CSV table of C-alpha atoms and ligand atoms in Angstrom, one decimal:
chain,number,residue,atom,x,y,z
A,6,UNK,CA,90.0,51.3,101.7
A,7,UNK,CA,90.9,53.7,98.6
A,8,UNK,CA,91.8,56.9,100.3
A,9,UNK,CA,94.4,55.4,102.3
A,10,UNK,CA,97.6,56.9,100.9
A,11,UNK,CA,99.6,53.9,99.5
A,12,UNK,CA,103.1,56.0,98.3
A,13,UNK,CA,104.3,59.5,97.7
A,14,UNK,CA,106.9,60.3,96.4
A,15,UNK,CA,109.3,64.1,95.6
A,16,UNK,CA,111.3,65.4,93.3
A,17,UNK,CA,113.2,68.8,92.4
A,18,UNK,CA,111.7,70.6,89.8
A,19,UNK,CA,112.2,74.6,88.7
A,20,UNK,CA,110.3,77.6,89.7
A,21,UNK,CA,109.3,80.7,87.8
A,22,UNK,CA,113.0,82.3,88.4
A,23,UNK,CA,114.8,79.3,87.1
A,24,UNK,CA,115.0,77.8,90.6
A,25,UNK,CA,114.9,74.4,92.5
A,26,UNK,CA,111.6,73.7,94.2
A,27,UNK,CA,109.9,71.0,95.6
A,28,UNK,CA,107.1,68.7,93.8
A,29,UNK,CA,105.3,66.1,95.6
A,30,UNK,CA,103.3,63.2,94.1
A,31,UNK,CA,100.9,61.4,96.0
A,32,UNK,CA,98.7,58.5,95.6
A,33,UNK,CA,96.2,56.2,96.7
A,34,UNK,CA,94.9,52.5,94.9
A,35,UNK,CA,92.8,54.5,92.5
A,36,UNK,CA,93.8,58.1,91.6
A,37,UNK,CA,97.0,60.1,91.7
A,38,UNK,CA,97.7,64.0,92.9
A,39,UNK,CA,100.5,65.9,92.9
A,40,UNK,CA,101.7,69.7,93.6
A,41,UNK,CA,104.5,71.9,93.7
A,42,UNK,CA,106.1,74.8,96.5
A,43,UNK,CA,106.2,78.3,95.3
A,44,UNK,CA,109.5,80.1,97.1
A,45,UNK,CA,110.0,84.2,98.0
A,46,UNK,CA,112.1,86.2,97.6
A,47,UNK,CA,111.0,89.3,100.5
A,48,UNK,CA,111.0,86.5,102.8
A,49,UNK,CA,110.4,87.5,106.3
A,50,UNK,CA,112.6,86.3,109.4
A,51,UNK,CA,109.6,84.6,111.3
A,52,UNK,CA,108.8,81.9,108.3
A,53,UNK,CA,109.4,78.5,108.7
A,54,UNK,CA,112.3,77.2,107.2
A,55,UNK,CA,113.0,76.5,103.3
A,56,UNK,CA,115.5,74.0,103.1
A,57,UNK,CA,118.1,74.6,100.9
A,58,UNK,CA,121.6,72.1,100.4
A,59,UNK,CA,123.5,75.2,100.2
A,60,UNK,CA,125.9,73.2,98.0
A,61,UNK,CA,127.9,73.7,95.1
A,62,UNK,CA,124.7,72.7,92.4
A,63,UNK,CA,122.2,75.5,91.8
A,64,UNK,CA,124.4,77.9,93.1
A,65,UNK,CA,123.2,76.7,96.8
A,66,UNK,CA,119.7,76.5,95.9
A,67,UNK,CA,119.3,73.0,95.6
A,68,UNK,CA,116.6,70.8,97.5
A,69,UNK,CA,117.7,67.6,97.3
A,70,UNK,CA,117.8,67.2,101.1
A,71,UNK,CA,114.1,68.4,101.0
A,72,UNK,CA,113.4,66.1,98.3
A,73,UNK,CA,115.2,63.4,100.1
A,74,UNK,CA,112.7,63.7,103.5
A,75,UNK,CA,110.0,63.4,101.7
A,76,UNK,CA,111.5,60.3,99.5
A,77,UNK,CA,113.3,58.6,102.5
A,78,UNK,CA,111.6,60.0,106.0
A,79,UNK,CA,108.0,61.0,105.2
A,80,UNK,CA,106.6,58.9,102.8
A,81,UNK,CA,107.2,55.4,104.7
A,82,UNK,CA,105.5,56.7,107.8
A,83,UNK,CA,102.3,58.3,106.0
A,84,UNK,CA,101.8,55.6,103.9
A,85,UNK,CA,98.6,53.8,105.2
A,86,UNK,CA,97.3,57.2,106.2
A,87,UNK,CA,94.1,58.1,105.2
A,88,UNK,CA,94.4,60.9,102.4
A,89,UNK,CA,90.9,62.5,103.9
A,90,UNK,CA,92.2,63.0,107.5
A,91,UNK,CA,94.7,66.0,106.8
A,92,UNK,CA,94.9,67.4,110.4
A,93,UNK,CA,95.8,64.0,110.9
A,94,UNK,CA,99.0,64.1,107.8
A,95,UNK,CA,99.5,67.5,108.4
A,96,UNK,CA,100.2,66.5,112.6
A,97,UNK,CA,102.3,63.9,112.1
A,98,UNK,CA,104.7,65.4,109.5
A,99,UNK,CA,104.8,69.0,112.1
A,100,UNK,CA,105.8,65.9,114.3
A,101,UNK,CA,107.7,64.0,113.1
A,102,UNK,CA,109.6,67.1,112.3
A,103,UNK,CA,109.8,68.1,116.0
A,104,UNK,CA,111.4,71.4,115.6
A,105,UNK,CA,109.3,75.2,116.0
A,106,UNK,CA,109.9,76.6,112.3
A,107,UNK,CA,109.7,72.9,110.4
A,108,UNK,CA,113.8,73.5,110.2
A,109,UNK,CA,114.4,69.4,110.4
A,110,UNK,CA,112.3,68.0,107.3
A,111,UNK,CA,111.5,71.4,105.9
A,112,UNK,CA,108.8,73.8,105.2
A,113,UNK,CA,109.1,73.0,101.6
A,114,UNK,CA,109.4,69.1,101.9
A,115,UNK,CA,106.3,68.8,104.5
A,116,UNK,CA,104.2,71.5,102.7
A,117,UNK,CA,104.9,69.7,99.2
A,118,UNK,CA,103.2,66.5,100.9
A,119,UNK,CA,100.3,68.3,102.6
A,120,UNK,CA,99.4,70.0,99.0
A,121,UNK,CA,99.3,67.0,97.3
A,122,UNK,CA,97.6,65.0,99.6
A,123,UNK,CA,94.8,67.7,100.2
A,124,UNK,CA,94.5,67.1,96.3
A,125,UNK,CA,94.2,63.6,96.4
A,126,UNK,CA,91.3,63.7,99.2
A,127,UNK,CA,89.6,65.5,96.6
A,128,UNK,CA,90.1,63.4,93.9
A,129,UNK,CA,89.1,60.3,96.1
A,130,UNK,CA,85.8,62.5,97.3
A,131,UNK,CA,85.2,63.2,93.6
A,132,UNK,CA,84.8,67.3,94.5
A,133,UNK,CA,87.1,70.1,92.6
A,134,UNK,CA,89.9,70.8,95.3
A,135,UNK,CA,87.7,74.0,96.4
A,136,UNK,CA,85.0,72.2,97.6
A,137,UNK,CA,87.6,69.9,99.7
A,138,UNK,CA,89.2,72.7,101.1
A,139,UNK,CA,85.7,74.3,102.0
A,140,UNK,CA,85.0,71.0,103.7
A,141,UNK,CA,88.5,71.4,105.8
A,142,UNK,CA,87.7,74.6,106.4
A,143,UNK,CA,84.0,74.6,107.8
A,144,UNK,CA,82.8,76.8,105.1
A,145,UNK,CA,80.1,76.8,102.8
A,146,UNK,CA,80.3,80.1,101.7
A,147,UNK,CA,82.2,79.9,98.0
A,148,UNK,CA,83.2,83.3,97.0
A,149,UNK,CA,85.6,84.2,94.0
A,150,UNK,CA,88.1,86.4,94.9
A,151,UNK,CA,88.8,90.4,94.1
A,152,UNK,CA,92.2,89.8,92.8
A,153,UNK,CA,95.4,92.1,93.7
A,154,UNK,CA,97.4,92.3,90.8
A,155,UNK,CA,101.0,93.4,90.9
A,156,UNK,CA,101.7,94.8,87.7
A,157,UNK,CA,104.3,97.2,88.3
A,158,UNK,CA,107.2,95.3,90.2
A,159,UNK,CA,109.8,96.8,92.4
A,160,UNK,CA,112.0,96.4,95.3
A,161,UNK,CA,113.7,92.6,94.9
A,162,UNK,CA,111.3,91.7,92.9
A,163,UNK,CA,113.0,94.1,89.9
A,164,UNK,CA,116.2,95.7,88.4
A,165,UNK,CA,115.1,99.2,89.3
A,166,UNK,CA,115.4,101.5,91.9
A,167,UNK,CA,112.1,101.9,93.5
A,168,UNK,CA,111.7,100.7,96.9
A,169,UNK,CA,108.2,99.5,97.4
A,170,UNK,CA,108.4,96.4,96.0
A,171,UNK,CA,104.3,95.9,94.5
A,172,UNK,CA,102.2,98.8,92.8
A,173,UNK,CA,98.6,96.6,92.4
A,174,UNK,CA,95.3,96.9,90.8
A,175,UNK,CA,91.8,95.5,92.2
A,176,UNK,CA,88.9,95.6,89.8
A,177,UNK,CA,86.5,95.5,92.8
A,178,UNK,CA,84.2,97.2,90.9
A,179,UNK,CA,83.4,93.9,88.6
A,180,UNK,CA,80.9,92.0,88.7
A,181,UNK,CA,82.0,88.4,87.4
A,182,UNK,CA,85.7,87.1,88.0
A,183,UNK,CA,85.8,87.1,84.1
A,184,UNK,CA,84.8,90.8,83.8
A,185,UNK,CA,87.8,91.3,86.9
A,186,UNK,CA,90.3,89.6,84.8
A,187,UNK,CA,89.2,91.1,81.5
A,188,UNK,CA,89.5,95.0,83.2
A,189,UNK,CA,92.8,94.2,84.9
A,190,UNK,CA,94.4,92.9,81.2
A,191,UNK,CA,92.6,95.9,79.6
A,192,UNK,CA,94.6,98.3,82.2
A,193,UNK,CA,97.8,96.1,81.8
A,194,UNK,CA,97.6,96.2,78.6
A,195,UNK,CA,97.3,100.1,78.7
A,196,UNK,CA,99.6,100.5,81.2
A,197,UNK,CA,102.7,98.8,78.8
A,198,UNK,CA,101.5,102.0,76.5
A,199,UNK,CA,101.9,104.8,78.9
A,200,UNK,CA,105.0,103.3,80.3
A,201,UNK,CA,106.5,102.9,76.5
A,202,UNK,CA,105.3,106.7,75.8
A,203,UNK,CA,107.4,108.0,78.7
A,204,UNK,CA,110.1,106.2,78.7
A,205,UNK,CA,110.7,104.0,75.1
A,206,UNK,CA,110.4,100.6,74.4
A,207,UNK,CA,113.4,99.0,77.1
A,208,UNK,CA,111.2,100.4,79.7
A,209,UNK,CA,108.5,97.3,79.5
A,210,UNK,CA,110.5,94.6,80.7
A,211,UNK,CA,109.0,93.1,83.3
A,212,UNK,CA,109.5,92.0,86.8
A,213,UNK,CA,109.6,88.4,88.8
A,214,UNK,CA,105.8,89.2,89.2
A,215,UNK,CA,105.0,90.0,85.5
A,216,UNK,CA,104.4,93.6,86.8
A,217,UNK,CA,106.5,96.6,84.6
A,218,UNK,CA,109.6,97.5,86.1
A,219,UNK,CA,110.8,100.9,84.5
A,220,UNK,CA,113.3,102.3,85.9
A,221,UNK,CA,111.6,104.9,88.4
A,222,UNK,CA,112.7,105.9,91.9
A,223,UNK,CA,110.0,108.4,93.5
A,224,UNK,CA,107.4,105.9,95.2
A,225,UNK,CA,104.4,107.9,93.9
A,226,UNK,CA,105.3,108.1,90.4
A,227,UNK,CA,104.2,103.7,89.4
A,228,UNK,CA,100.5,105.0,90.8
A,229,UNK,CA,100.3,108.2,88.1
A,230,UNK,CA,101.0,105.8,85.9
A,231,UNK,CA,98.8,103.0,86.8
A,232,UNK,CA,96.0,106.4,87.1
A,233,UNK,CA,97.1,107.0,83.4
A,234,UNK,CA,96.3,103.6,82.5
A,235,UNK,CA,93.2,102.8,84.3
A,236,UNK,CA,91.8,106.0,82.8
A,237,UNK,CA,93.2,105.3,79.3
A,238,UNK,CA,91.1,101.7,79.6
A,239,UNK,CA,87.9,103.2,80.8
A,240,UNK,CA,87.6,101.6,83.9
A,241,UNK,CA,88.2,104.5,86.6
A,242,UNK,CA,84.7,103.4,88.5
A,243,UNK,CA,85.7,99.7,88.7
A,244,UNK,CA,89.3,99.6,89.7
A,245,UNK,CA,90.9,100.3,93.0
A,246,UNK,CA,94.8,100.3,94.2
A,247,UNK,CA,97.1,98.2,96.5
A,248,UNK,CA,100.1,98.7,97.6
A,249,UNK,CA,102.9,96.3,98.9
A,250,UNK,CA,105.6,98.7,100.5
A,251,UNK,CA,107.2,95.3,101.7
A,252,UNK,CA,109.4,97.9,104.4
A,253,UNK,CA,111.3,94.6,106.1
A,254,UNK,CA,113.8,95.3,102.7
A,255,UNK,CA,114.3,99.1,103.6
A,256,UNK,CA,114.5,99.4,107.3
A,257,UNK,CA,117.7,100.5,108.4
A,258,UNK,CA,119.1,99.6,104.9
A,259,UNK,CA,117.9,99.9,101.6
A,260,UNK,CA,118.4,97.7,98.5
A,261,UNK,CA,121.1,99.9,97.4
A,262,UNK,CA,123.2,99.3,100.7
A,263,UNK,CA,122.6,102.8,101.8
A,264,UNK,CA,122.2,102.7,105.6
A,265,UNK,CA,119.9,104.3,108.4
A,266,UNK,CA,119.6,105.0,112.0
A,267,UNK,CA,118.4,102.3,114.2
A,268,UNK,CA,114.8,101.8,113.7
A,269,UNK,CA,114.6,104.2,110.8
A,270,UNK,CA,113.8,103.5,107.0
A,271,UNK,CA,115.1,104.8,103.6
A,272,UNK,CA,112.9,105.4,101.3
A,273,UNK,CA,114.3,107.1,97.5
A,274,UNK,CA,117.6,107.0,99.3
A,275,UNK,CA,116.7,109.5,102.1
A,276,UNK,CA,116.4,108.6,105.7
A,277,UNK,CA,112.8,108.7,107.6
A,278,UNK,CA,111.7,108.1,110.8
A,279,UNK,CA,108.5,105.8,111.6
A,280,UNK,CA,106.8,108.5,112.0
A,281,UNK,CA,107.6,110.5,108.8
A,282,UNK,CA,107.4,107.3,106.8
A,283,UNK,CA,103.5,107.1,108.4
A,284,UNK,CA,102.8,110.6,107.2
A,285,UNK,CA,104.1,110.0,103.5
A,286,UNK,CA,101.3,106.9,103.9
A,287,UNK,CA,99.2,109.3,105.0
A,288,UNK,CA,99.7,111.7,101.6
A,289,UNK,CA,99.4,108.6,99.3
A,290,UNK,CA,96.5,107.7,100.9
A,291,UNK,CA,94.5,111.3,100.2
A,292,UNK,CA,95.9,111.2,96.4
A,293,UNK,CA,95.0,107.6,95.1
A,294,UNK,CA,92.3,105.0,95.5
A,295,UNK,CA,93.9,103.0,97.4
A,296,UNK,CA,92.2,100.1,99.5
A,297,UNK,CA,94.9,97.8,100.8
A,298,UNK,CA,98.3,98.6,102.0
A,299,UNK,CA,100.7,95.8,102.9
A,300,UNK,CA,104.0,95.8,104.9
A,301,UNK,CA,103.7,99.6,105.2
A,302,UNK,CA,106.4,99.0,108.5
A,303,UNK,CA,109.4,96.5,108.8
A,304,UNK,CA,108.4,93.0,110.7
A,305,UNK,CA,109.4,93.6,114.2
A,306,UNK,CA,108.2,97.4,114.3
A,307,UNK,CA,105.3,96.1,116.1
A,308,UNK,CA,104.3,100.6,117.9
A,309,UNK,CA,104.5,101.7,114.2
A,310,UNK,CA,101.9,99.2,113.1
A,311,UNK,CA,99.9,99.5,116.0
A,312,UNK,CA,100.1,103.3,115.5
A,313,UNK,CA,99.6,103.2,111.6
A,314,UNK,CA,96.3,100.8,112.5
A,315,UNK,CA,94.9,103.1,114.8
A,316,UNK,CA,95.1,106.1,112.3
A,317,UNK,CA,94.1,104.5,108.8
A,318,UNK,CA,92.7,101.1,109.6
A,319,UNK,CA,89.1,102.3,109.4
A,320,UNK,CA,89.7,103.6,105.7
A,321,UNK,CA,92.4,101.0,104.6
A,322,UNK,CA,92.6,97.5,104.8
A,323,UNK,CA,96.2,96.9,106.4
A,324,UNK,CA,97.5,93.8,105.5
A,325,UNK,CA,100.1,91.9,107.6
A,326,UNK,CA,102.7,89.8,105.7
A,327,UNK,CA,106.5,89.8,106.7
A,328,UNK,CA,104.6,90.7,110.3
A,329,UNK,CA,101.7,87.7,110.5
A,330,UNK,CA,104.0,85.1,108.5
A,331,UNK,CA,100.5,82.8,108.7
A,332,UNK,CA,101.5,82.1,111.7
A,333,UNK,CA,99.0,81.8,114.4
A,334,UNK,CA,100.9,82.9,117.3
A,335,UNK,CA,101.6,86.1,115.6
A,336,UNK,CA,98.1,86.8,114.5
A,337,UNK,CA,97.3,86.8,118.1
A,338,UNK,CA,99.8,89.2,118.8
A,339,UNK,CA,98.6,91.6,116.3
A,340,UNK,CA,95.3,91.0,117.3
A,341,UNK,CA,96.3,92.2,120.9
A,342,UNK,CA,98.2,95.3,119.8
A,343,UNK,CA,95.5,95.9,117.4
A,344,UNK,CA,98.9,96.2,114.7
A,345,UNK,CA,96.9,95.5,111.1
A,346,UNK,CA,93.2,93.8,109.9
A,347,UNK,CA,93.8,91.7,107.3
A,348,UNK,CA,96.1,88.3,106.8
A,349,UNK,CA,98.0,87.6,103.8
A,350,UNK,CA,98.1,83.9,103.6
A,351,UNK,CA,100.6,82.2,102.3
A,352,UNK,CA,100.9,78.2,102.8
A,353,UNK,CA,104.7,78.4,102.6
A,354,UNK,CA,105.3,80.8,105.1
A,355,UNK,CA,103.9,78.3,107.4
A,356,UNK,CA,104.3,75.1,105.7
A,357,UNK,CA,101.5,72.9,105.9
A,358,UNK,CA,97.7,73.4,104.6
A,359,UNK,CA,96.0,72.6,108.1
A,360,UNK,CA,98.0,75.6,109.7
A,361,UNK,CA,96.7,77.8,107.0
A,362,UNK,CA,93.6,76.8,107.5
A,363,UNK,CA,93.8,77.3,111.2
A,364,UNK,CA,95.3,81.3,110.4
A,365,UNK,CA,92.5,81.9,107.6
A,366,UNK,CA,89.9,80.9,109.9
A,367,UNK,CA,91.1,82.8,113.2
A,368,UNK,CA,91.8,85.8,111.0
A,369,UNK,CA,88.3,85.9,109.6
A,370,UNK,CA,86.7,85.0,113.0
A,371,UNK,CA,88.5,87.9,114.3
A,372,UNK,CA,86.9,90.2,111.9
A,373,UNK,CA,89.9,90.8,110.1
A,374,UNK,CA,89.9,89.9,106.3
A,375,UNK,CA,91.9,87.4,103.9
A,376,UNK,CA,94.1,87.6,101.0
A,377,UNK,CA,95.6,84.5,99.8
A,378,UNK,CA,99.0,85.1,98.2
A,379,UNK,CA,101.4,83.4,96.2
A,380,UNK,CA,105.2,84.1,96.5
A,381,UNK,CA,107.6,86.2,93.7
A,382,UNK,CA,109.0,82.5,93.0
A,383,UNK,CA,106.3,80.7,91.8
A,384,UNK,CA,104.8,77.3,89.6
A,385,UNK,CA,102.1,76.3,87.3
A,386,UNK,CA,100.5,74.4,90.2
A,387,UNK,CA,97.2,76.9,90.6
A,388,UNK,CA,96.4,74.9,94.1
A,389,UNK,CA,95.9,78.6,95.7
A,390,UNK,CA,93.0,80.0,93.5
A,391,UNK,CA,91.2,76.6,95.1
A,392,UNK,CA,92.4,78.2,98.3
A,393,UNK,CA,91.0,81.3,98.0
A,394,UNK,CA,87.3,80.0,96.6
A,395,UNK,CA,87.4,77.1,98.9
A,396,UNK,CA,88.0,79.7,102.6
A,397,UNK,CA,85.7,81.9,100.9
A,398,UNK,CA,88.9,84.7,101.5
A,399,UNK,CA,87.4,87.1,98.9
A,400,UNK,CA,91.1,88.2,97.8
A,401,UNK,CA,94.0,86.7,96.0
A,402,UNK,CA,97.1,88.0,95.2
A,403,UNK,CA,99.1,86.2,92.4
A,404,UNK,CA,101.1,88.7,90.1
A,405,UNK,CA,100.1,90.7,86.6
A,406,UNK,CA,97.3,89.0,84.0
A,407,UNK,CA,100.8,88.1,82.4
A,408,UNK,CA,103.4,85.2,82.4
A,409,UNK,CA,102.0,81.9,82.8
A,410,UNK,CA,102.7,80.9,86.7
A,411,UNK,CA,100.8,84.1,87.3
A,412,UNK,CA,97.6,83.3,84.8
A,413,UNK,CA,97.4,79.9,85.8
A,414,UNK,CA,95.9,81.2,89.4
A,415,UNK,CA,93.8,83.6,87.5
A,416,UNK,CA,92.4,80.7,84.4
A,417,UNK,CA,91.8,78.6,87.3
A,418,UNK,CA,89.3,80.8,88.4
A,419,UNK,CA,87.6,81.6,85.2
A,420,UNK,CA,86.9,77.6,85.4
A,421,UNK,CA,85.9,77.5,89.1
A,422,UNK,CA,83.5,80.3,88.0
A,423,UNK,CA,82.0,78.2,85.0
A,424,UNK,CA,81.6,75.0,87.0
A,425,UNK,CA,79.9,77.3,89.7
A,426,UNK,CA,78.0,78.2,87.5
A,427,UNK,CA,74.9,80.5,88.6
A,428,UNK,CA,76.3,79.9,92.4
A,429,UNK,CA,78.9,81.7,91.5
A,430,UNK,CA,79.6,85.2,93.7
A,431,UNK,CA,82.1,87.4,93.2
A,432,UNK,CA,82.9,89.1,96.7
A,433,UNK,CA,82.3,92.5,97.2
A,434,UNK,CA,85.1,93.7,99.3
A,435,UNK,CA,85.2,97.3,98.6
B,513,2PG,C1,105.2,89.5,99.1
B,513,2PG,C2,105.6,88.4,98.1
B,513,2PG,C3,104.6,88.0,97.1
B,513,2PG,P1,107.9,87.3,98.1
B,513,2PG,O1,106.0,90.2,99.7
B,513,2PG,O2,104.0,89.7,99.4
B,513,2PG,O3,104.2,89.1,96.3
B,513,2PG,O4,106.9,88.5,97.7
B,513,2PG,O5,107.3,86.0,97.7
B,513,2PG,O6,109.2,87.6,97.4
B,513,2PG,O7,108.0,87.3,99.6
B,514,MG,MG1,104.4,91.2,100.9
């Protein structure tokens, strides 16, 4: 039989920040797939495990032992597999790995596999890697995602001394992925101008994300900006705002090493309490268009979500990343204290494409919605733009309209679109 898997094989390749990552080659008689791990950087405590050698090449950051459990532990056992069956992969490596956060093999070694085999079902089934996914996934429903694009880049993500790490634009108001991504590069694009006008020509560098990163501090002042630029571009009726506070990097301590209380938060260097931290939420809310606010409390400060939830979650999509880790047992605990409504997804938080599946789909049966995300480290692989289109998620997060590991998500979809043709929807999410 063709589709059963007949080798696979890893290797260590480099990310978007210069880092080691994990690539994966699979194959069966006739065709060949392979795919690379992205990596964060605002990693929450509650993902399963990256392995690292934490040696004296790469400054620690190597993954040859990740590399070497895919070469020497995985790949003899799956061979014989059948590519098609990826519960059945995707079991055996979680398995065969034995341990609660995928510490043993790791995240990165079994989610390397799982990508490229899911790529190589689809090759054998002769369908773009959407349509497999939408297969996996039970769902007909194809939908090309609003996308959340990060283009002004803070917290660890950048040099400079804003907090909230991701200031985002969502042209929700398109009506074609092509006219989504032709806005958001009109606004960019504008946006480089305003920043250059106030504040010279060394103030366009850009972040990990391909966002801006000028050096600004007060958290409201990247969303007059992005205002300036949206209206400078013309597209004030079509573009909306996210916001990614990503709070697990300022609670108790901020990036700077200034400390706060237990429980509390710094924000521009002063000290705020759950509470008052909700409230300054609250203002931003009233002043900007914003629809989606992510990691607007730290990952463990489950009363403050809940609480947060309860007050905005009918006018804001509140978006669960450092919290969820797209991990099902922690969806169901936010579902029970009602803590946010919408998933990010992101495959390596969890480690293997089954498991996302299995969080996209309780997510969305839950009424919640679904952004599929990529990580501040990533590749050129643009497996998650067949994600988003193939869960029918409606939303993908992957970075500016700029630097190439970013556009490849985004030209991915302009060809999904194409060969979609007429069929093709663009969801309407807000
Ligand atoms: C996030 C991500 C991606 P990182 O916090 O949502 O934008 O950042 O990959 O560094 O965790
Ligand atoms: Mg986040």
């Amino acid at each position: 039989m063709s589709s059963k898997i007949e080798g696979v094989r890893a290797r260590e390749v480099l990310d978007s920040r210069g880092n080691p990552t994990v690539e994966a080659e699979a194959w069966t008689k006739n065709s060949v797939a392979r795919a690379m791990v992205p990596s964060g950087a605002s990693t929450g405590v509650h993902e399963a495990l990256e392995l690292r050698d934490k040696d004296a090449r790469f400054m620690g950051k190597g993954v040859a032992k990740a590399v070497s459990n895919v070469n020497k532990t995985i790949a003899k056992k799956i061979v014989g597999m059948d590519c098609t069956e990826q519960d059945a992969v995707d079991g055996f490596m979680i398995e065969l790995d034995g341990t609660e956060n995928k510490s043993r093999l790791g995240a990165n070694a079994i989610l390397s596999v799982s990508m490229a085999v899911s790529r190589l079902a689809a090759i054998e089934e002769g369908v773009p890697l959407y349509r497999h996914i939408g297969r996996l996934s039970k769902n007909k429903k194809f939908l090309l995602p609003v996308p959340s694009m990060n283009v002004l880049n803070g917290g660890v993500h950048a040099g400079n001394k804003l907090d909230i790490q991701e200031y985002m634009i969502l042209p929700a108001g398109a009506k074609s992925f092509r006219e989504a991504l032709e806005i958001s590069a009109e606004v960019y694009q504008n946006l480089k101008t305003v920043i250059k006008e106030k504040y010279g020509k060394d103030a366009i560098n850009v972040g990990d994300e391909g966002g801006f990163a000028p050096p600004l501090s007060r958290p409201e002042e990247p969303l007059d900006l992005i205002m300036a630029a949206i209206e400078k571009a013309g597209h004030e009726k079509k573009v909306k705002l996210g916001v990614d506070a990503a709070a697990s990097e300022f609670f108790e301590q901020d990036k700077n090493g200034r400390k706060a209380a237990k429980g509390n938060y710094v924000l521009e260097g002063v000290e705020l309490t759950p509470g008052r931290l909700m409230e300054r939420y609250g203002q931003m809310l009233d002043s900007y268009p914003i629809v989606s606010l992510e990691d607007a409390f730290s990952q463990d400060d489950w009363p403050a979500w809940s609480s947060f939830t309860g007050r905005y979650g009918g006018r804001v999509q509140v978006v669960g990343d450092d919290l969820l880790v797209t991990n099902v047992k922690r969806i169901e605990k936010a579902l029970k204290e009602k803590a946010c409504n919408t998933l990010l997804l992101k495959i390596n938080q969890i480690g293997s494409i089954t498991e996302s599946i299995a969080a996209a789909r309780l997510s969305m049966e839950s009424g919640w919605n679904v952004m599929v995300s990529h990580r501040s480290g990533e590749t050129e692989d643009p497996y998650i733009a067949d994600l988003a289109v193939g869960l029918g998620a409606g939303e993908l997060k992957a970075g500016a309209p700029c630097r190439s590991e970013r556009t490849a998500k985004y030209n991915q979809l302009l060809r999904i679109e194409e060969e979609l043709g007429n069929k093709a929807v663009y969801a309407r999410m807000f």
